[in-house]
PDB file of N, CA and C in Angstrom:
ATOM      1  N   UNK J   1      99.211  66.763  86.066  1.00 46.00           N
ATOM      2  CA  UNK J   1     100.396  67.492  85.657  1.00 46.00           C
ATOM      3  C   UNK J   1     100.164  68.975  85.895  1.00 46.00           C
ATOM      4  N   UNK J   2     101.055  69.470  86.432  1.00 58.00           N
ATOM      5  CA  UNK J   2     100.785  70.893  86.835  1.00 58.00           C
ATOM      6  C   UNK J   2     101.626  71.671  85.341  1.00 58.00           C
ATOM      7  N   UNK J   3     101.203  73.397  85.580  1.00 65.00           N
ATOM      8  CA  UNK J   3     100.761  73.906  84.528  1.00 65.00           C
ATOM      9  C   UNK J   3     101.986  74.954  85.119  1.00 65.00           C
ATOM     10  N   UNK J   4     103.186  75.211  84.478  1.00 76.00           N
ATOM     11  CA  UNK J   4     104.517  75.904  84.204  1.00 76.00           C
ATOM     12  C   UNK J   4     104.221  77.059  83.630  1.00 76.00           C
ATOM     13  N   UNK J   5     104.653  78.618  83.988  1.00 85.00           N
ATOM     14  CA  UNK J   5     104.585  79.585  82.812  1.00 85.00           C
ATOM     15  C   UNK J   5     106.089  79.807  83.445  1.00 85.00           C
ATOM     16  N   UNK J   6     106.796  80.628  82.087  1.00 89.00           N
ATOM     17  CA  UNK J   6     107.436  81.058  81.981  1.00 89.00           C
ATOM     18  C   UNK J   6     107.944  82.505  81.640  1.00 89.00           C
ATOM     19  N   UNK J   7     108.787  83.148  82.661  1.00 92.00           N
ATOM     20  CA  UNK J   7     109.166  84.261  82.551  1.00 92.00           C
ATOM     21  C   UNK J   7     110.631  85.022  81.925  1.00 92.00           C
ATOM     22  N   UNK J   8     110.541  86.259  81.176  1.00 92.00           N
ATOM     23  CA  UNK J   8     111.953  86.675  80.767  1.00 92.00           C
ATOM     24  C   UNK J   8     112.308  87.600  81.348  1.00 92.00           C
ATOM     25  N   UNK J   9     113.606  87.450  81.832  1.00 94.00           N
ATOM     26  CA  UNK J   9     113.645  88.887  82.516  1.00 94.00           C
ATOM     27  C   UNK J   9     115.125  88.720  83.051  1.00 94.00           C
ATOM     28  N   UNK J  10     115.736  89.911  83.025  1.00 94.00           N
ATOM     29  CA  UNK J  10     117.382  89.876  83.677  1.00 94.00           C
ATOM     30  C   UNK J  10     117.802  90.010  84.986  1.00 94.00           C
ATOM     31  N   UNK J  11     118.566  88.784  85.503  1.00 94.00           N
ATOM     32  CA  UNK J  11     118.773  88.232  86.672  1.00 94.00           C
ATOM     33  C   UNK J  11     119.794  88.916  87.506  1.00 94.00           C
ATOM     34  N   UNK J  12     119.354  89.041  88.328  1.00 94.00           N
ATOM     35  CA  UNK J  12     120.722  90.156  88.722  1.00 94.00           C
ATOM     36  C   UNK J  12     121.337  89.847  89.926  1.00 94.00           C
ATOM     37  N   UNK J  13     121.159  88.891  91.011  1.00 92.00           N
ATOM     38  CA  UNK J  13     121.986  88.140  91.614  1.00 92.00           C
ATOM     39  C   UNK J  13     120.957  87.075  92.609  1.00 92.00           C
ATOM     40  N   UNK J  14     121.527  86.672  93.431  1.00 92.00           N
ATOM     41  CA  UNK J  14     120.788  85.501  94.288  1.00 92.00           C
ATOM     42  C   UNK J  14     120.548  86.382  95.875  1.00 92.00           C
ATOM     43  N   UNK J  15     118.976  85.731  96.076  1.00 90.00           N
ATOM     44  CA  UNK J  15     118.706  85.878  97.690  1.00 90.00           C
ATOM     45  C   UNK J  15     118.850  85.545  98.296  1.00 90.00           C
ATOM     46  N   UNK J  16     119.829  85.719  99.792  1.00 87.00           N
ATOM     47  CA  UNK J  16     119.661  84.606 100.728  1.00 87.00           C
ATOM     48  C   UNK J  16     118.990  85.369 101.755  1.00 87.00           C
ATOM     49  N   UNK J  17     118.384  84.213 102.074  1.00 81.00           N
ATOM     50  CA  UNK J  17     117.087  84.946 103.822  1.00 81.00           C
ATOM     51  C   UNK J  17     115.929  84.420 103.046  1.00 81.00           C
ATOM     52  N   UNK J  18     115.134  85.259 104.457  1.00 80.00           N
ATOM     53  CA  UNK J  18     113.548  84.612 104.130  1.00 80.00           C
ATOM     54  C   UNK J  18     112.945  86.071 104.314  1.00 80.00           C
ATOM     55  N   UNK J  19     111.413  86.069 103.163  1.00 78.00           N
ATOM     56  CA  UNK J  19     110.808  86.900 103.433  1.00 78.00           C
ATOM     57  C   UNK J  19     110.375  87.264 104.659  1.00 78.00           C
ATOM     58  N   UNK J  20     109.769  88.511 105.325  1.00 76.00           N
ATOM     59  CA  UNK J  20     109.197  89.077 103.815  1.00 76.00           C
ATOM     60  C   UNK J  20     110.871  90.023 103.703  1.00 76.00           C
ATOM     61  N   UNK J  21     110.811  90.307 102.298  1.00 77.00           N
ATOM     62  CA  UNK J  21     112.029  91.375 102.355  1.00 77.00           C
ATOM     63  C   UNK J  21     112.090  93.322 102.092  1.00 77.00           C
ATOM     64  N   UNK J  22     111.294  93.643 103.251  1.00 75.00           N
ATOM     65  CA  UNK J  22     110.529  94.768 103.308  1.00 75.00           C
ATOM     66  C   UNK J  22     111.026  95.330 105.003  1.00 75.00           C
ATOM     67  N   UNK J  23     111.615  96.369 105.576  1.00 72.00           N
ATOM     68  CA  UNK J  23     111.081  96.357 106.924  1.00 72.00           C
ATOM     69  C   UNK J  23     109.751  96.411 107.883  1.00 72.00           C
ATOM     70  N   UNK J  24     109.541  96.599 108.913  1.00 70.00           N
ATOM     71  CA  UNK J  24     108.332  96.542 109.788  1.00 70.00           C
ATOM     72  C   UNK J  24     107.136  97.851 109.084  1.00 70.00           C
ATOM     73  N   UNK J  25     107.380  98.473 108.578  1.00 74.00           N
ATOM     74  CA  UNK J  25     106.711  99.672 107.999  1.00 74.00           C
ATOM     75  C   UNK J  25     106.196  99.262 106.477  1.00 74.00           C
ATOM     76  N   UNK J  26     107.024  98.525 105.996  1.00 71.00           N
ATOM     77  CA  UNK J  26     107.260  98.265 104.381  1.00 71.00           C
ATOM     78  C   UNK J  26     107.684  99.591 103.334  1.00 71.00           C
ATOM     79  N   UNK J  27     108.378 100.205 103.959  1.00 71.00           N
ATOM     80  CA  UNK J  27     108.505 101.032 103.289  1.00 71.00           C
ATOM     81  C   UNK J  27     109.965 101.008 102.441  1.00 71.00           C
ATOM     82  N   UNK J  28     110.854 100.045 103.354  1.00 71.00           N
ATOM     83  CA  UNK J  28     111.725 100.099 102.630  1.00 71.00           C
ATOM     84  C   UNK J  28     112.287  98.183 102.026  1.00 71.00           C
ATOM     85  N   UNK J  29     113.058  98.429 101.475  1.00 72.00           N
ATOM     86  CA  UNK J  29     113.270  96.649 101.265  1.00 72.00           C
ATOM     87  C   UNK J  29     115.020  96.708 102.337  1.00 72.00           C
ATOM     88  N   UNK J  30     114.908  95.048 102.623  1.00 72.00           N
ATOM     89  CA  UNK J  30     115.617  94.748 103.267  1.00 72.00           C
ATOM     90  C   UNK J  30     116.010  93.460 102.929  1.00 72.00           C
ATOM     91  N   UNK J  31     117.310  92.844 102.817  1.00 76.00           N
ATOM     92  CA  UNK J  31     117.856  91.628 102.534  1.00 76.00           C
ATOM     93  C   UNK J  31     118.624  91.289 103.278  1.00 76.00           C
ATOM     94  N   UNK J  32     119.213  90.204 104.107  1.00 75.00           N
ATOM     95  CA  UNK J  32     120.297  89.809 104.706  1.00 75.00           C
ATOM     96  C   UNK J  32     121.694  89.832 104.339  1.00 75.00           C
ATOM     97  N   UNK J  33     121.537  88.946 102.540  1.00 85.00           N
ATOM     98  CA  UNK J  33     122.314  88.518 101.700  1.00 85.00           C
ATOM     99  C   UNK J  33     122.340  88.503 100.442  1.00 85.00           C
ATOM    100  N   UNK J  34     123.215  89.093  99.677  1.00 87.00           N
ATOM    101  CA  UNK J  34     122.886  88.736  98.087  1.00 87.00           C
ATOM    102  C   UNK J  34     124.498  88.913  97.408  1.00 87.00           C
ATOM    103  N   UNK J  35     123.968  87.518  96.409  1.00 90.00           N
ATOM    104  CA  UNK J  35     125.324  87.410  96.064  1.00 90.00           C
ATOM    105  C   UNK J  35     125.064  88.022  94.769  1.00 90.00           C
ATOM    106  N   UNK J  36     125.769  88.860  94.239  1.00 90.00           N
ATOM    107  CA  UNK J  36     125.625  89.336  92.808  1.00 90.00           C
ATOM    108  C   UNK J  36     125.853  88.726  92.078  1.00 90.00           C
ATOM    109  N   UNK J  37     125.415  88.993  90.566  1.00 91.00           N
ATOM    110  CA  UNK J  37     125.959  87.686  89.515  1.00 91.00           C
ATOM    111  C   UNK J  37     126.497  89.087  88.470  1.00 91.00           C
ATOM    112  N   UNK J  38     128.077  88.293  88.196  1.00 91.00           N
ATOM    113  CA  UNK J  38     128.840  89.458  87.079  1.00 91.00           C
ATOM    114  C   UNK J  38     128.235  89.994  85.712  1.00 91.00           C
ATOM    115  N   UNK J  39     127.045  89.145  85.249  1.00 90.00           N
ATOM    116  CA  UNK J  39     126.568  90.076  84.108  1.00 90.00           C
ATOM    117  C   UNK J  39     124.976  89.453  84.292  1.00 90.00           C
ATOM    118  N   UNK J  40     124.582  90.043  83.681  1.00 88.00           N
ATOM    119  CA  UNK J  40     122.706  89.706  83.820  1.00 88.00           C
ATOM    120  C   UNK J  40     122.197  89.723  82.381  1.00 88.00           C
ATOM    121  N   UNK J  41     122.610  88.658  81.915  1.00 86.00           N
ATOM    122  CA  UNK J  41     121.906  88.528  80.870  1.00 86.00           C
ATOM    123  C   UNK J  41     120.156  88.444  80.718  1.00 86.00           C
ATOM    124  N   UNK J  42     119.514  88.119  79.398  1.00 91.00           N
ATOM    125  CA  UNK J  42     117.932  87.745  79.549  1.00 91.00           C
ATOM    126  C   UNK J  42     117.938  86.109  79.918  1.00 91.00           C
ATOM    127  N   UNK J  43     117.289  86.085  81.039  1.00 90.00           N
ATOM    128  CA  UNK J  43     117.265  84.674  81.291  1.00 90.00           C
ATOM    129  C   UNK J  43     115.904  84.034  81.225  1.00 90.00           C
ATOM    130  N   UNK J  44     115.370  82.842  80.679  1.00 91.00           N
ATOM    131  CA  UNK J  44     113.961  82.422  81.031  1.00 91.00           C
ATOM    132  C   UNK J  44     113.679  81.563  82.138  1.00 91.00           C
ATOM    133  N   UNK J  45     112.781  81.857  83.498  1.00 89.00           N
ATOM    134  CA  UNK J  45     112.651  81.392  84.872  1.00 89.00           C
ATOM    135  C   UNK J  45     111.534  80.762  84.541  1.00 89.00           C
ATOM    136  N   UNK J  46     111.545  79.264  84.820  1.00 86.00           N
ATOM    137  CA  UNK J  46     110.557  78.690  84.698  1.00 86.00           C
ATOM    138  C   UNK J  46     109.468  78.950  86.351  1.00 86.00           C
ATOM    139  N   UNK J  47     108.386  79.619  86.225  1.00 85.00           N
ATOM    140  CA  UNK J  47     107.423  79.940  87.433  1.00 85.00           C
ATOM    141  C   UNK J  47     106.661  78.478  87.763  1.00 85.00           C
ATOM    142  N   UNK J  48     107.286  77.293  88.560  1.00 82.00           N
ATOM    143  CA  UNK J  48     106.534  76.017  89.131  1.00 82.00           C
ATOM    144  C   UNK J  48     105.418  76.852  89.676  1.00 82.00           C
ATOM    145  N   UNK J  49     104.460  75.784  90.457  1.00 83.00           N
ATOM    146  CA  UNK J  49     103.326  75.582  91.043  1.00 83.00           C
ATOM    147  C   UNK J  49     103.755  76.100  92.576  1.00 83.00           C
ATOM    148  N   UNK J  50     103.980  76.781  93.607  1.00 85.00           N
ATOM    149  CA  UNK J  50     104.489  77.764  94.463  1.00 85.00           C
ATOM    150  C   UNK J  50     105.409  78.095  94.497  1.00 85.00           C
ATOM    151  N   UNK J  51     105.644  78.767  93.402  1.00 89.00           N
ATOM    152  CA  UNK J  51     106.642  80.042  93.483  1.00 89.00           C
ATOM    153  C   UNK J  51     105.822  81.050  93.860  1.00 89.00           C
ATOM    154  N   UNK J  52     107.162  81.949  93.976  1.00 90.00           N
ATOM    155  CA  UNK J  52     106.449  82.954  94.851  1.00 90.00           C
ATOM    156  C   UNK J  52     107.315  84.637  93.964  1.00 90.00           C
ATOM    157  N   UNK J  53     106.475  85.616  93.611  1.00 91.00           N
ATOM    158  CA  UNK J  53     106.798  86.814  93.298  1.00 91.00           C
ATOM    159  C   UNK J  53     106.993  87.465  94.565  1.00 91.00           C
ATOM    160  N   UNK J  54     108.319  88.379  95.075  1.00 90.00           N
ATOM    161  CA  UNK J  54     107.980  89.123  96.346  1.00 90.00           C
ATOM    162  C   UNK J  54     108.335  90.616  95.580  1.00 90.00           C
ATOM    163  N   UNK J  55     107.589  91.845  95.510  1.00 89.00           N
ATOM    164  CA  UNK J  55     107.911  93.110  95.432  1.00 89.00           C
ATOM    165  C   UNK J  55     108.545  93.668  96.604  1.00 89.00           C
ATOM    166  N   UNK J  56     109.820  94.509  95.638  1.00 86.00           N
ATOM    167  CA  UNK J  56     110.545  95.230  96.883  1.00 86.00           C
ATOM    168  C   UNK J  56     110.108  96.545  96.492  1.00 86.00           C
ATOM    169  N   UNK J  57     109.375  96.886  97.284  1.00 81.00           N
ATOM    170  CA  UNK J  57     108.602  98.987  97.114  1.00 81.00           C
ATOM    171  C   UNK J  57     109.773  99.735  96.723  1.00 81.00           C
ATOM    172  N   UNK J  58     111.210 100.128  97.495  1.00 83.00           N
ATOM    173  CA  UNK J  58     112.004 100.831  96.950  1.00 83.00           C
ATOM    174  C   UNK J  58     112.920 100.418  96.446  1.00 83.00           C
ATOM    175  N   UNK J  59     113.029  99.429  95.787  1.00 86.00           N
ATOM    176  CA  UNK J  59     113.944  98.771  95.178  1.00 86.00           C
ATOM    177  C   UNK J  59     115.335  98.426  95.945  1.00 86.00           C
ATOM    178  N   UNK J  60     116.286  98.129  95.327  1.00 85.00           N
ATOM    179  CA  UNK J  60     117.079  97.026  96.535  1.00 85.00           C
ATOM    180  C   UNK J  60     118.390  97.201  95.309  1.00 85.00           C
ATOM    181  N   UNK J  61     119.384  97.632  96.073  1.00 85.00           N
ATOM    182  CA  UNK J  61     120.762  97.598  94.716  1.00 85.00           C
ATOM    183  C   UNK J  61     121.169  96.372  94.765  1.00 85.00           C
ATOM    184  N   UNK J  62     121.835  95.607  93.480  1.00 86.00           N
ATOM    185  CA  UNK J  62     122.372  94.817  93.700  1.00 86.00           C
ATOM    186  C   UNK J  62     123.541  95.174  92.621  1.00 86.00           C
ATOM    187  N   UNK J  63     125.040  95.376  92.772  1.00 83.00           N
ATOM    188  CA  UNK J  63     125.695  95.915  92.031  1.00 83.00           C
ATOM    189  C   UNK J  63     125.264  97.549  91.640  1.00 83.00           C
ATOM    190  N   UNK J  64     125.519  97.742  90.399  1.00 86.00           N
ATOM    191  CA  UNK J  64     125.151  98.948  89.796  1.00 86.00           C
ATOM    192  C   UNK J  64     123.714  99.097  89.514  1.00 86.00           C
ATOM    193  N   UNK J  65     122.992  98.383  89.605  1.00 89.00           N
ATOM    194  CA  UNK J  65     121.637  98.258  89.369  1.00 89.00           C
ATOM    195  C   UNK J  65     120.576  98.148  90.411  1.00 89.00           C
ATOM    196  N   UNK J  66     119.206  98.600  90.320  1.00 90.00           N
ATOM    197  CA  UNK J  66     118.125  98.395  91.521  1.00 90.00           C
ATOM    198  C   UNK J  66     117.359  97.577  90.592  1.00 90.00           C
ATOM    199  N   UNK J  67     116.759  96.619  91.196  1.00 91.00           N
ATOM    200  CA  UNK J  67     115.734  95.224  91.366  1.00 91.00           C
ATOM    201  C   UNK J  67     114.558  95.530  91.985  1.00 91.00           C
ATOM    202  N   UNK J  68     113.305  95.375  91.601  1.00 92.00           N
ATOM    203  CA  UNK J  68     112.298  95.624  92.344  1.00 92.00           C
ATOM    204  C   UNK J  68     111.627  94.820  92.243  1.00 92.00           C
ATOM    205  N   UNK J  69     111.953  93.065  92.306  1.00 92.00           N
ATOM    206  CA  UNK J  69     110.856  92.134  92.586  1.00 92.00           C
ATOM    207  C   UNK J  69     112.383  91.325  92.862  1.00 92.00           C
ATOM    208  N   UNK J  70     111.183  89.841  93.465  1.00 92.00           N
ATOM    209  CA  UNK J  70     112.697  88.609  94.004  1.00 92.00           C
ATOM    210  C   UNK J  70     112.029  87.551  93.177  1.00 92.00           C
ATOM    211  N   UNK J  71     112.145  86.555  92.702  1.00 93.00           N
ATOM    212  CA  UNK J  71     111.395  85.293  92.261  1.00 93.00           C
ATOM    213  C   UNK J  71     112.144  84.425  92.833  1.00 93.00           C
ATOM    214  N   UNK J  72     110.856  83.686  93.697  1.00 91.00           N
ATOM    215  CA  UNK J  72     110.913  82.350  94.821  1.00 91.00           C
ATOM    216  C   UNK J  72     110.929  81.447  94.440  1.00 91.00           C
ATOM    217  N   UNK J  73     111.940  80.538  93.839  1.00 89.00           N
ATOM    218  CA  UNK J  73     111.720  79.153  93.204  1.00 89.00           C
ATOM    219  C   UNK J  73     111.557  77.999  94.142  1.00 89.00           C
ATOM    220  N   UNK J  74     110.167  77.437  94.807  1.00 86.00           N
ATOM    221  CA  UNK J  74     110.387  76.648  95.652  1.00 86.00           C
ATOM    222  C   UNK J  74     111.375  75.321  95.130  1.00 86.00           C
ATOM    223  N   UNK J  75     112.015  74.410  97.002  1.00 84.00           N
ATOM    224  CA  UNK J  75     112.864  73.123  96.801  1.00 84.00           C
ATOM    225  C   UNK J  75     112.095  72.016  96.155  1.00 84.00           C
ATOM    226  N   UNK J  76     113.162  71.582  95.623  1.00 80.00           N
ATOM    227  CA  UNK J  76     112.901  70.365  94.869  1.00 80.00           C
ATOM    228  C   UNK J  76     114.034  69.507  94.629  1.00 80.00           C
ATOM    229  N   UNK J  77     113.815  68.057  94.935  1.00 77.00           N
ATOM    230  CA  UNK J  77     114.289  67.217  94.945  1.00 77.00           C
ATOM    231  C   UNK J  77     115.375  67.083  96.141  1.00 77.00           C
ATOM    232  N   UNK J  78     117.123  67.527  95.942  1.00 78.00           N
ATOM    233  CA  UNK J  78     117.337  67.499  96.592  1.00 78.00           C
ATOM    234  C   UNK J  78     118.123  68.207  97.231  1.00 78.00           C
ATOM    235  N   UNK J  79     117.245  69.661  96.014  1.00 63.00           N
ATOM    236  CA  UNK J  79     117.799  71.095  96.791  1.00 63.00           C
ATOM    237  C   UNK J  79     116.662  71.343  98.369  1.00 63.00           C
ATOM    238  N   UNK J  80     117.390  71.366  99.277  1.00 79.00           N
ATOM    239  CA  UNK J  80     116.244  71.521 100.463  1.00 79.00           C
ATOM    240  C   UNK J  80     115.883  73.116 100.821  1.00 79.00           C
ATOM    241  N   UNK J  81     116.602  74.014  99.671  1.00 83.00           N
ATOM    242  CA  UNK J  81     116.290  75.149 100.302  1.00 83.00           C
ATOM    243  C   UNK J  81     115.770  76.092  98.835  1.00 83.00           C
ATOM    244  N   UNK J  82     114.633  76.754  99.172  1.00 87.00           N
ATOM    245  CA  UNK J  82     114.293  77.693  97.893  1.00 87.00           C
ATOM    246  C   UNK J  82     115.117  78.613  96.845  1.00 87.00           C
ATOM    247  N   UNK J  83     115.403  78.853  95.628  1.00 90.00           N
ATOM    248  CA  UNK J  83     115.848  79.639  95.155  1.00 90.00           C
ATOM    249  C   UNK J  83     115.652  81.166  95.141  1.00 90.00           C
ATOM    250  N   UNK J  84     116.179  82.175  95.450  1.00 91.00           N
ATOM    251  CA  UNK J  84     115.654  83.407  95.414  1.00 91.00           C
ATOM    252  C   UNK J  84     116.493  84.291  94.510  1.00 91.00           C
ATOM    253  N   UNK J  85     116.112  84.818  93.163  1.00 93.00           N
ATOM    254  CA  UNK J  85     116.386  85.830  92.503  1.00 93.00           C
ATOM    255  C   UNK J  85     115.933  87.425  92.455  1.00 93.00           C
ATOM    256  N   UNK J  86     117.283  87.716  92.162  1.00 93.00           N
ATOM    257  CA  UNK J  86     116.723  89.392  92.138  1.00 93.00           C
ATOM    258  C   UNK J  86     116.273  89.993  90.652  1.00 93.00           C
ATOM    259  N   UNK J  87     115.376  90.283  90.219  1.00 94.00           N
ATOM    260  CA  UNK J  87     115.619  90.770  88.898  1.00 94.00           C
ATOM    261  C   UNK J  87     114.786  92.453  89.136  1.00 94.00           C
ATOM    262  N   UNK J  88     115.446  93.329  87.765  1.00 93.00           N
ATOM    263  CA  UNK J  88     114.441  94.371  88.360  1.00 93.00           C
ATOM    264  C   UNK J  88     113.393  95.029  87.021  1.00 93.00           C
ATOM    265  N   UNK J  89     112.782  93.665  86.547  1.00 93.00           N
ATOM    266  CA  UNK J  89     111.095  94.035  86.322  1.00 93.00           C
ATOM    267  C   UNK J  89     110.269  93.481  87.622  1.00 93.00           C
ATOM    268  N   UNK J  90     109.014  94.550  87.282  1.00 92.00           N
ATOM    269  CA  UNK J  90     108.110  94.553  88.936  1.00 92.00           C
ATOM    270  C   UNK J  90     107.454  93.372  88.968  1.00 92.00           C
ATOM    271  N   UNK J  91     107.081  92.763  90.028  1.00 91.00           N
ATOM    272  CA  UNK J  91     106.034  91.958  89.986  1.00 91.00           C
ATOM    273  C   UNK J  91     104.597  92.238  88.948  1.00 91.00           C
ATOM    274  N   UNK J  92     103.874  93.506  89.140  1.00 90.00           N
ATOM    275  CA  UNK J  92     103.203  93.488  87.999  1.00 90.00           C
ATOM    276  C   UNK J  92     103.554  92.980  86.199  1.00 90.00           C
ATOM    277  N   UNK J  93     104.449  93.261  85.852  1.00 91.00           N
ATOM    278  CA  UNK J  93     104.944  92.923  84.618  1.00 91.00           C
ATOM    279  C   UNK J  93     105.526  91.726  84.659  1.00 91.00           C
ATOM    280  N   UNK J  94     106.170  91.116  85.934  1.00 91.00           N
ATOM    281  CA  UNK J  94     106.534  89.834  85.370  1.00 91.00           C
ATOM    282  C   UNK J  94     105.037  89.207  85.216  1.00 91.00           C
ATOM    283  N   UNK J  95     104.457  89.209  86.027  1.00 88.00           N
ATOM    284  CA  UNK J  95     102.416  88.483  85.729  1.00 88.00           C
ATOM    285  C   UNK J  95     102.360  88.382  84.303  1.00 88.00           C
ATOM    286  N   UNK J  96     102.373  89.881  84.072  1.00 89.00           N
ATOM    287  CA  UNK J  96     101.633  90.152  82.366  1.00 89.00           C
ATOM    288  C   UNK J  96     102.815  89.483  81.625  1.00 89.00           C
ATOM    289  N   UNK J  97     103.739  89.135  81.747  1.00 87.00           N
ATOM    290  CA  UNK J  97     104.534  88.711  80.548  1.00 87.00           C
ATOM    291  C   UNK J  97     104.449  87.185  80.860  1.00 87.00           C
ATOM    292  N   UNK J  98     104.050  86.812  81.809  1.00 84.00           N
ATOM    293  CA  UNK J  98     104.204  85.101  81.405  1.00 84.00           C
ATOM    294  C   UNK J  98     103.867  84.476  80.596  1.00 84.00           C
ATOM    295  N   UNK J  99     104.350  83.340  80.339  1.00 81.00           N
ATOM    296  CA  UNK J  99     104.030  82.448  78.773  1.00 81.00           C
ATOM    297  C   UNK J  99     103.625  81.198  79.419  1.00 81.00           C
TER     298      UNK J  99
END
């Protein structure tokens, strides 16, 4: 049985594309697609066994707000394609806050 932590943090819309989401330099972030979500509440993201944290260095607007990490929910079952959220605590802090 694999071993779940869980994260809190406010969701602020969906990714579409594939990493990485940075340009050729990394200096800046880059997305194809994102659909915003109308309010961002605190949500808890359950972190499976490859997910994936991606940091965006200069953060990335989504609505009125900048996001500076994505959380990669890999497919399962008989979603065939990964989940990608925007939220904007960093990858460092989502780490330290998992449960």
């Amino acid at each position: 049985m694999a071993i779940t932590a869980h994260v809190t943090t406010r969701i602020y819309g969906e990714v579409f594309g594939n990493p990485p989401f940075q340009n050729s330099t990394g200096t800046q972030s880059v997305v194809s697609n994102i659909k915003p979500y109308p309010v961002a509440p605190l949500t808890s993201v359950a972190v499976t066994p490859g997910a994936n944290l991606w940091p965006l260095v200069s953060g990335l607007q989504v609505g009125n707000f900048y996001c500076y990490s994505i959380i990669e929910i890999p497919a399962s079952g008989t979603n065939h394609n990964s989940v990608k959220l925007a939220t904007d605590t960093s990858v460092t802090n989502l780490i330290s806050s998992a449960t």
